[in-house]
Coordinates of C-alpha atoms (C1' of nucleotides) in Angstrom, one line a residue:
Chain A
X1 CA -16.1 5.5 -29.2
X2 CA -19.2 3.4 -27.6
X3 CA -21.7 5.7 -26.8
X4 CA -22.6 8.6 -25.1
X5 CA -21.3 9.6 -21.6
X6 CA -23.4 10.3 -18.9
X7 CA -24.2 14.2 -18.6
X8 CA -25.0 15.3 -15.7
X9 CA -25.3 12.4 -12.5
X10 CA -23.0 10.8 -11.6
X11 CA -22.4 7.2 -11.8
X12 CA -23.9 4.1 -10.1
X13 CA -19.8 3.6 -9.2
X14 CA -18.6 0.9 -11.6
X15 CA -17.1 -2.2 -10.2
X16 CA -13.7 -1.4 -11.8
X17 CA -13.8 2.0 -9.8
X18 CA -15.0 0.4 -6.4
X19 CA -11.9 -2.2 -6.8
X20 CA -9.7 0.2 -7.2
X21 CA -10.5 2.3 -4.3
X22 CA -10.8 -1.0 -2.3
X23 CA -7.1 -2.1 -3.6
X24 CA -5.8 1.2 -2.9
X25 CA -7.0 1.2 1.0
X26 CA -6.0 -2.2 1.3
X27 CA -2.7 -2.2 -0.6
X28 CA -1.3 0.5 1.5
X29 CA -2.6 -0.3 5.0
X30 CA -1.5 -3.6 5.0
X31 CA 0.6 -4.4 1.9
X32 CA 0.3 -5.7 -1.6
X33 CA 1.3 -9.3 -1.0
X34 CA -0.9 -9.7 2.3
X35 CA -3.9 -9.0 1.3
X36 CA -6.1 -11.7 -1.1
X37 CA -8.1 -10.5 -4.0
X38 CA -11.2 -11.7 -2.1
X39 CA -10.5 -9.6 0.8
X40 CA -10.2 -6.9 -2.3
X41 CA -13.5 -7.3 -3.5
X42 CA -15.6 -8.2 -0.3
X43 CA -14.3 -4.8 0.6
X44 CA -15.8 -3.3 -2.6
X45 CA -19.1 -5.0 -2.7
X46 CA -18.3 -6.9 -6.1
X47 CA -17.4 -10.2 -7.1
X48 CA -14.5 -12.0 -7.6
X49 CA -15.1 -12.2 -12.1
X50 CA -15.6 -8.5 -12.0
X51 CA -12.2 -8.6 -11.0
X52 CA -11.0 -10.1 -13.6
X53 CA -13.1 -8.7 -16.0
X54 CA -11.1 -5.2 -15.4
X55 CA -7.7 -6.5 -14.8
X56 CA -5.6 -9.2 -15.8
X57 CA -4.5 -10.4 -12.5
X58 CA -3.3 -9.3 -9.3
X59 CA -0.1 -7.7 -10.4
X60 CA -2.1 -5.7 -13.0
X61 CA -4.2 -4.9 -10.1
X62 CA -1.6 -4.1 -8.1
X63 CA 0.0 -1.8 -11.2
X64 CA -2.8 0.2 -11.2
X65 CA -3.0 0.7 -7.4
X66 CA 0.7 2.0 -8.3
X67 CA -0.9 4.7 -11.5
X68 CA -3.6 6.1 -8.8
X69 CA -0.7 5.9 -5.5
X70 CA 1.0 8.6 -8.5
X71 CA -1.2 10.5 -9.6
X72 CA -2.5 11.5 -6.0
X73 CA 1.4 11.5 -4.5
X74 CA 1.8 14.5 -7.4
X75 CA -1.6 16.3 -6.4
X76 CA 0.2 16.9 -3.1
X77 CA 3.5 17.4 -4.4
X78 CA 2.8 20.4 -6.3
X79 CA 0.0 21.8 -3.9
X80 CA 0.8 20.8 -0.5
X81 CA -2.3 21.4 1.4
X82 CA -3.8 22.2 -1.3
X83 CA -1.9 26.0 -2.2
X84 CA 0.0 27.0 -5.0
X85 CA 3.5 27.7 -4.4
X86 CA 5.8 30.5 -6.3
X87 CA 8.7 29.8 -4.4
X88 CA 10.6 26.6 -4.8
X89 CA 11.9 26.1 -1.5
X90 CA 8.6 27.9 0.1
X91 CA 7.2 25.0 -1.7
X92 CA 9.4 21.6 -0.5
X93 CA 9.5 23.1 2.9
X94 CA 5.4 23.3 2.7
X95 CA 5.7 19.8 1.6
X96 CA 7.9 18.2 3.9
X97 CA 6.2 20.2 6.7
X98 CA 2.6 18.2 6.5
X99 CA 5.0 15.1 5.3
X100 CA 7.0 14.4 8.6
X101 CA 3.5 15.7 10.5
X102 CA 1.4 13.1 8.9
X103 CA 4.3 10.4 9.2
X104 CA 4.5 10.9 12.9
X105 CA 0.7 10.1 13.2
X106 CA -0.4 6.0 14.2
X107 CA -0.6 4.1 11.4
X108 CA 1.5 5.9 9.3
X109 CA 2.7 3.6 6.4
X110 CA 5.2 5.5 4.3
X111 CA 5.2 5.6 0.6
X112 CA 3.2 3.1 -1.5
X113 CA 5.5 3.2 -3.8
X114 CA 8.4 2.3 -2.0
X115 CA 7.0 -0.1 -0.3
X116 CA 5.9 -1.5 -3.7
X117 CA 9.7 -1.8 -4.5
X118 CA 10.3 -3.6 -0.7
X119 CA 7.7 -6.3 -1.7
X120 CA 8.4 -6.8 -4.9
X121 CA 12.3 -7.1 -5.4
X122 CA 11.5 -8.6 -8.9
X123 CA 12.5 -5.9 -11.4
X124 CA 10.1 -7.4 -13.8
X125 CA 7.5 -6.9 -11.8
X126 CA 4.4 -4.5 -13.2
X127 CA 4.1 -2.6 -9.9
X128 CA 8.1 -2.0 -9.0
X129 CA 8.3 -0.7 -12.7
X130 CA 5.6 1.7 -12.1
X131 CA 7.1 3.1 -9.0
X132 CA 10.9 2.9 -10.5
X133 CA 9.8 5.0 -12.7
X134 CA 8.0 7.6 -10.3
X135 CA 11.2 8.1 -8.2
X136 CA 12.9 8.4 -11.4
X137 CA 11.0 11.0 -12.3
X138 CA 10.5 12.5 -8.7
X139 CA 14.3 12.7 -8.3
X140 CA 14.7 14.9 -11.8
X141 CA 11.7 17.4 -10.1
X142 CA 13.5 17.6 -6.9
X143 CA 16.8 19.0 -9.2
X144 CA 14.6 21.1 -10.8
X145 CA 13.2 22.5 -7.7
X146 CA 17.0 23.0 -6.2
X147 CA 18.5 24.7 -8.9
X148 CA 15.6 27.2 -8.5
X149 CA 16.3 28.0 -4.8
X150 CA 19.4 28.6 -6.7
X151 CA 21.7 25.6 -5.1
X152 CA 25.3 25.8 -6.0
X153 CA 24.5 22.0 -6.7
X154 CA 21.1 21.4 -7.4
X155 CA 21.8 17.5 -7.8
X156 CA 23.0 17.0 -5.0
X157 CA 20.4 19.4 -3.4
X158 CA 18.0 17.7 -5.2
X159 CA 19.2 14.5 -4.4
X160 CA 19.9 15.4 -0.3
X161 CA 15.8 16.6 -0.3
X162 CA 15.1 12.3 -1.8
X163 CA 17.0 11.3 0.3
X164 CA 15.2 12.6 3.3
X165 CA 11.9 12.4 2.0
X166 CA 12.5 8.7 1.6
X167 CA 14.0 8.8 5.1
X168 CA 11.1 9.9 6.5
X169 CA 8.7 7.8 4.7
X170 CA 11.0 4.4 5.9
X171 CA 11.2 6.2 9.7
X172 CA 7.5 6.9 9.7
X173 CA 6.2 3.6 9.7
X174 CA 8.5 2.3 12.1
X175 CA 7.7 4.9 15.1
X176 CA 5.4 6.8 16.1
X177 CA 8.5 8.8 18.0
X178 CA 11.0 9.0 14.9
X179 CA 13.5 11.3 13.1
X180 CA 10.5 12.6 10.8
X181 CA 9.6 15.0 13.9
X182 CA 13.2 16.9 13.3
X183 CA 12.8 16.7 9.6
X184 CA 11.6 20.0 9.0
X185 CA 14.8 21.4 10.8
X186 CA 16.7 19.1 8.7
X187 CA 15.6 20.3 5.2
X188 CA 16.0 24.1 6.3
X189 CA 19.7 23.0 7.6
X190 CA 20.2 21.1 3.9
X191 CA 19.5 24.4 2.0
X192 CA 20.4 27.2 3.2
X193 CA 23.6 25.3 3.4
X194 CA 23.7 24.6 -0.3
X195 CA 22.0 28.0 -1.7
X196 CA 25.0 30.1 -2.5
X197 CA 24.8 32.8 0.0
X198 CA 25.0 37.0 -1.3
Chain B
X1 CA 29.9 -44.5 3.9
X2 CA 27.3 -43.3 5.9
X3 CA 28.6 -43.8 9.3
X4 CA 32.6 -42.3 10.5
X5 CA 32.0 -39.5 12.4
X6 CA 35.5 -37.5 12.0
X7 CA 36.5 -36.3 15.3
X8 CA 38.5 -33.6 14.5
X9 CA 36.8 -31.5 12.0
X10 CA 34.6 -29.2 12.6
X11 CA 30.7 -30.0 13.1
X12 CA 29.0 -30.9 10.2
X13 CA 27.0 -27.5 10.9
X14 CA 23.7 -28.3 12.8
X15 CA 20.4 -28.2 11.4
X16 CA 19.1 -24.9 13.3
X17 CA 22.4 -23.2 12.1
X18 CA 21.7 -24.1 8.2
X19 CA 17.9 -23.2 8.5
X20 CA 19.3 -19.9 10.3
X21 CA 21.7 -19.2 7.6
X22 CA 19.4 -20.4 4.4
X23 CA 16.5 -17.7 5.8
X24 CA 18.7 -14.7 6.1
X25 CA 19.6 -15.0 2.5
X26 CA 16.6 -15.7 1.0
X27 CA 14.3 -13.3 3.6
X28 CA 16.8 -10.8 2.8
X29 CA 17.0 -11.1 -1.0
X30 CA 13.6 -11.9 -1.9
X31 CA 11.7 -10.4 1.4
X32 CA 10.3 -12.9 4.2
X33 CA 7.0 -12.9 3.2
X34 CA 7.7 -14.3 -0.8
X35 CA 10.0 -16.7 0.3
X36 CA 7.7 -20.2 1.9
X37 CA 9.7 -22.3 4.8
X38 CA 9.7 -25.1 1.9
X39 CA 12.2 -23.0 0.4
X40 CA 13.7 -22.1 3.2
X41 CA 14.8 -25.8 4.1
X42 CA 15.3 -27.1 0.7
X43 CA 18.4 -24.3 0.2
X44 CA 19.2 -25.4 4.1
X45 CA 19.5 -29.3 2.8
X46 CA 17.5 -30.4 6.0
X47 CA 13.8 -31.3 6.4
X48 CA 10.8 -29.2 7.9
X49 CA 10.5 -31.0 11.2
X50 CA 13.7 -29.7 11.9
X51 CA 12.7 -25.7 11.4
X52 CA 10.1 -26.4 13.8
X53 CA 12.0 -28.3 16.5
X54 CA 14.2 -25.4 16.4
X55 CA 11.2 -22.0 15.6
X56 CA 8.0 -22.1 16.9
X57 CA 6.6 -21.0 13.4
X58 CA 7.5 -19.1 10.2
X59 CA 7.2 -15.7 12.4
X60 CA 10.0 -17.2 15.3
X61 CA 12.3 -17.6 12.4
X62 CA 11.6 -14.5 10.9
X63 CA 12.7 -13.1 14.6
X64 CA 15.5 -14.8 14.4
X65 CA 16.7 -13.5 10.8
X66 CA 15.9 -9.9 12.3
X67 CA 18.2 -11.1 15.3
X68 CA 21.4 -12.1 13.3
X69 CA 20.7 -9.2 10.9
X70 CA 20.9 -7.0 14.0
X71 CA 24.5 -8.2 15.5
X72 CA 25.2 -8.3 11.8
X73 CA 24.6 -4.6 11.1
X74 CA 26.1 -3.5 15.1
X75 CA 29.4 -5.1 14.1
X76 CA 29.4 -3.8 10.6
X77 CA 28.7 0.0 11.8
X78 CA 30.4 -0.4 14.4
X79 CA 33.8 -0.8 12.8
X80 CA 33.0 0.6 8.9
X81 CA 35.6 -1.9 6.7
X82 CA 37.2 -3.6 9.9
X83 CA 38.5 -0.6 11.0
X84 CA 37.9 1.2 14.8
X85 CA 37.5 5.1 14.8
X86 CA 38.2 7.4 17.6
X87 CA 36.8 10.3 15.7
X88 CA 33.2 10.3 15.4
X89 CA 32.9 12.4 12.4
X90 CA 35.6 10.0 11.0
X91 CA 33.4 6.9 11.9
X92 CA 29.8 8.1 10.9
X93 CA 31.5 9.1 7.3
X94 CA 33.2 5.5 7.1
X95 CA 29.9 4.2 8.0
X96 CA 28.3 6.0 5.3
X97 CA 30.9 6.0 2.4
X98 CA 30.8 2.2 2.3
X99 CA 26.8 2.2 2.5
X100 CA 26.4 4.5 -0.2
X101 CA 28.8 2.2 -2.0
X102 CA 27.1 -0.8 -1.2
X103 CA 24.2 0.7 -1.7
X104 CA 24.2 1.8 -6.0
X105 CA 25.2 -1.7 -6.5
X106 CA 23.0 -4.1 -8.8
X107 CA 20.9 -6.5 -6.9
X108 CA 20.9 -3.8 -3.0
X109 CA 18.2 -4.6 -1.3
X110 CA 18.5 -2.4 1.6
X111 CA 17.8 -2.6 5.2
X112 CA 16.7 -6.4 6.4
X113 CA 15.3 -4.4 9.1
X114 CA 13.5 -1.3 7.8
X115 CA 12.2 -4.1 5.1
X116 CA 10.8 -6.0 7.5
X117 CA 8.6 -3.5 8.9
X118 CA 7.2 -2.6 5.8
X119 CA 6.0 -6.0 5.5
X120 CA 4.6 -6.6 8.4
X121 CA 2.8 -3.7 9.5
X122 CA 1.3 -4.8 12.3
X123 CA 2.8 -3.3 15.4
X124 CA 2.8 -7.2 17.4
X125 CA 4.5 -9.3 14.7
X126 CA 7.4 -10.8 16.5
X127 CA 10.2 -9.8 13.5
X128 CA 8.8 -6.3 13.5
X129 CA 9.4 -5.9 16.9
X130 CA 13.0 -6.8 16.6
X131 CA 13.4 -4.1 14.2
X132 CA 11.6 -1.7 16.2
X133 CA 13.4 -2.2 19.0
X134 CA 16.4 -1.9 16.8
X135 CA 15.7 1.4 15.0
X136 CA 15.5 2.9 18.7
X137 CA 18.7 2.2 19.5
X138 CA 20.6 2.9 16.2
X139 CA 18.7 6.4 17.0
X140 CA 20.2 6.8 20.5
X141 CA 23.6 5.9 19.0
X142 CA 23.5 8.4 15.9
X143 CA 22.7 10.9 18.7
X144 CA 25.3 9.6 20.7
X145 CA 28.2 10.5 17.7
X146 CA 25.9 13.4 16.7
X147 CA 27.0 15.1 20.2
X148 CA 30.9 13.4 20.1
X149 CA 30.9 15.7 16.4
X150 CA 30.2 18.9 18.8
X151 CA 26.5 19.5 17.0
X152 CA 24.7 22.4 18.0
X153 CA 21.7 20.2 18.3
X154 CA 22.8 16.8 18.7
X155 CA 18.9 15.5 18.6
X156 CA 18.4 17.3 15.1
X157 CA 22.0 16.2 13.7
X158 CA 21.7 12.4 14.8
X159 CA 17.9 12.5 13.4
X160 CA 19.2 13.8 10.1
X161 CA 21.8 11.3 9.6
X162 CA 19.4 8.5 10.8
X163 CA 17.3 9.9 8.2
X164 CA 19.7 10.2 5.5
X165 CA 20.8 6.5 5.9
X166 CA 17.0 5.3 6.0
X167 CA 16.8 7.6 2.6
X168 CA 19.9 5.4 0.9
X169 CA 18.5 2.0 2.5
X170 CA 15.5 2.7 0.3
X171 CA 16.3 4.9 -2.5
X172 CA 19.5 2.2 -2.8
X173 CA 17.1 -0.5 -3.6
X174 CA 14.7 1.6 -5.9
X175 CA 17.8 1.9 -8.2
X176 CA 20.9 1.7 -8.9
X177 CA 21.4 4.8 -10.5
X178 CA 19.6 6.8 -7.5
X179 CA 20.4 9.7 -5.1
X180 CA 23.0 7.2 -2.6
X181 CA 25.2 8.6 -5.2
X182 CA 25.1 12.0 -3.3
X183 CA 25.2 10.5 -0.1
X184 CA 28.6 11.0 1.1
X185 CA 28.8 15.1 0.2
X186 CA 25.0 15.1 1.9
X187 CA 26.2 13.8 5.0
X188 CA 29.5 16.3 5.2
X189 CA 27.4 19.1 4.3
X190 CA 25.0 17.8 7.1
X191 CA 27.7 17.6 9.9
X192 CA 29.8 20.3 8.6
X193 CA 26.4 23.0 9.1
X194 CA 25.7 21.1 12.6
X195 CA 28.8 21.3 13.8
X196 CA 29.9 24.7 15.8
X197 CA 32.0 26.8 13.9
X198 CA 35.3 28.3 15.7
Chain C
dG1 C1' 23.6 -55.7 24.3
dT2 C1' 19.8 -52.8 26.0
dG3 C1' 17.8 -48.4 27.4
dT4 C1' 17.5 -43.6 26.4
dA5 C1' 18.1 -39.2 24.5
dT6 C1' 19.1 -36.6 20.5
dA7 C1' 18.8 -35.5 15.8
dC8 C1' 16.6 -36.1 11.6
dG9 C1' 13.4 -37.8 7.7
dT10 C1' 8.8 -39.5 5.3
dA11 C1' 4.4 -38.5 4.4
dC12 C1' 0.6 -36.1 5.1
dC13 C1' -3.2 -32.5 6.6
dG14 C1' -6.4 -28.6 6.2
dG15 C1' -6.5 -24.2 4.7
dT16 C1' -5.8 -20.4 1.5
dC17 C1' -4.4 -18.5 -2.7
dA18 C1' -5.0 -16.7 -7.6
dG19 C1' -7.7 -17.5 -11.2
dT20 C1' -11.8 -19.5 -14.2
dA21 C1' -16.1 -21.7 -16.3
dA22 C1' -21.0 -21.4 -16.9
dC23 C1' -25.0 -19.2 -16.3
dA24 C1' -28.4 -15.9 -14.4
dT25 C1' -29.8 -11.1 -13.7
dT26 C1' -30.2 -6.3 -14.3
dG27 C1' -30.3 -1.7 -16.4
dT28 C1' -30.1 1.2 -20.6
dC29 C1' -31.0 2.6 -24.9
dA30 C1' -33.1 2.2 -29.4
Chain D
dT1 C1' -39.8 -5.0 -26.8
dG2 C1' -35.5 -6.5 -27.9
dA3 C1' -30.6 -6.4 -27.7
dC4 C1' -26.5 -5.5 -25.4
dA5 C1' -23.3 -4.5 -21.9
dA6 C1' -22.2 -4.9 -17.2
dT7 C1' -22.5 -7.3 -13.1
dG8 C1' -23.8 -11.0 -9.9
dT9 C1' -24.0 -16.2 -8.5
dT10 C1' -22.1 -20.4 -7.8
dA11 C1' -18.9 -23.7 -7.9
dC12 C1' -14.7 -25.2 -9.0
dT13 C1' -9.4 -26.0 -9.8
dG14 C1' -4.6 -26.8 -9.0
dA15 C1' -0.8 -25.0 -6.6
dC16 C1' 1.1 -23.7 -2.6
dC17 C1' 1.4 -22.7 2.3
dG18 C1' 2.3 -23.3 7.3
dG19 C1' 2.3 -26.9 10.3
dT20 C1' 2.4 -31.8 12.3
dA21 C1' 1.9 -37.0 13.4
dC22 C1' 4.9 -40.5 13.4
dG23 C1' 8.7 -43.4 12.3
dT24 C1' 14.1 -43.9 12.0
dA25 C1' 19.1 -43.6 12.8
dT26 C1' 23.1 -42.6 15.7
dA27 C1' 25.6 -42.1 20.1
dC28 C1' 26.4 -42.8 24.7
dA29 C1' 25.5 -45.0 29.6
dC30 C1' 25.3 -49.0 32.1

DNA sequence: GTGTATACGTACCGGTCAGTAACATTGTCA
DNA sequence: TGACAATGTTACTGACCGGTACGTATACAC
């Protein structure tokens, strides 16, 4: 350990932090591979070396833009809107409910992570691995959450609910007037026709 | 020698042609924005004067990509493995059995289109207008079958299968061990719900 | 042959990009 | 007050990028 941290204020924002909250905006509004590390940290109110101080290079950069994309894509996951949810399929419905409202909104951009995968065929690429292995692990919660609405086939539940959140995610960035809007519809249709009925 | 200019055979494949050609590959496979027009006319064998007597810039022969891509994907939905279908059900599966297919296979790299647009996002680039324009009339048609099928609600059926293909475009090139696998039973169980019983 | 149009190549430009070297400045804590 | 860590300042590099000015070869018309 250093030193001591801080005990009550809160920081003077350290450059690292104001780059990646720069990156982040950036990154997602207009892509990883359009926008120029001095754009990134113009936008900040750093310098170029402080960059570089904190990450090794732009693909680092961009990897960590992936880790924060994940950890906030999870926040809403598991409390869409910001409430807990006992029920599964209460809970994916809630989800996919603000989803497909925010994707129908202007300048909607989708998933960062996915698009990290569009730009970045590369599978050796620091970013793609980070978001191959999100939707690797998003795709197991989805199963999780199916077989607990009690699917007859909670893979392929699972699987039908990625399928259609990705859907949505691709469709909202390309119209304002898209599928997304019956999405909600969709995912109702998708399990009440896989949950064994009684 | 240089000169003999066979008469019979065919053309020896214009310059516009072999640009046109070398970009959809490597735009495709490696997205339009990594690949440099250097590239582009190196893999073509010609020079880049002759991209840009035949494109205006980089942007008009990304256009033209998203053009070719487009007849490219009509005829290839159109008639799923060569084959015509009178029976819409029949022809959406086809459609959708060989995506999914396609789709889990090592080195996918999903829709030229839908790609296209998530690099670009800005609403006037020339190649994302293409898509755009695209995606709105791949929606009409999926309605179109969606209502042939006999769906209760042919708007929410066709959204739901243009949103389960967008879903296997992306998840297809995220991994190759992803959700397309499902694809096929999604879209039955989809159609089958949609459909009026009797 | 000589004009003329078409098709193509050689060589180059200015700008932008990611990344770095060297040094100055500040704030914090002991 | 002194030391250290974090950041800023300035200036630079070499590669690459989209785009172009200009010269060249072939074919056909007359």
């Amino acid at each position: 350990m250093t030193k001591t941290v801080d005990p009550s204020a809160d920081r003077p924002a350290r450059a690292a932090d104001r780059i990646r909250a720069s990156a982040s905006e950036l990154f997602y509004r207009e892509g990883i591979r359009a926008v120029g590390v001095d754009e990134v940290v113009e936008r900040a109110g750093v310098t170029k070396p402080s960059l570089y101080r904190s990450f090794a290079s732009k693909d680092d950069l961009a990897a960590a833009y992936m880790r924060d994309y994940e950890a906030n894509f999870w926040e809403k996951f598991e409390k869409p809107g910001g409430k807990s949810y006992s029920d599964a399929r209460e809970h994916v419905l809630a989800y996919i409910r603000i989803l497909s409202s925010n994707a129908v909104a202007e300048g909607y951009r989708g998933c960062g992570l996915s698009n990290a995968t569009v730009e970045y065929p590369s599978r050796d690429n620091p970013a793609r691995q980070v978001a191959g292995a999100h939707k690797k692990l998003f795709r197991k919660r989805l199963r999780e959450l199916a077989a607990l609405m009690g699917a007859r086939q909670p893979a392929v539940l699972g699987d039908a609910l990625l399928l259609l959140i990705e859907g949505i995610y691709s469709t909202g960035q390309q119209s304002e007037d898209g599928p997304a809007q019956s999405a909600l519809a969709v995912a109702k249709l998708l399990i009440d026709a896989s949950v064994a009925k009684r």
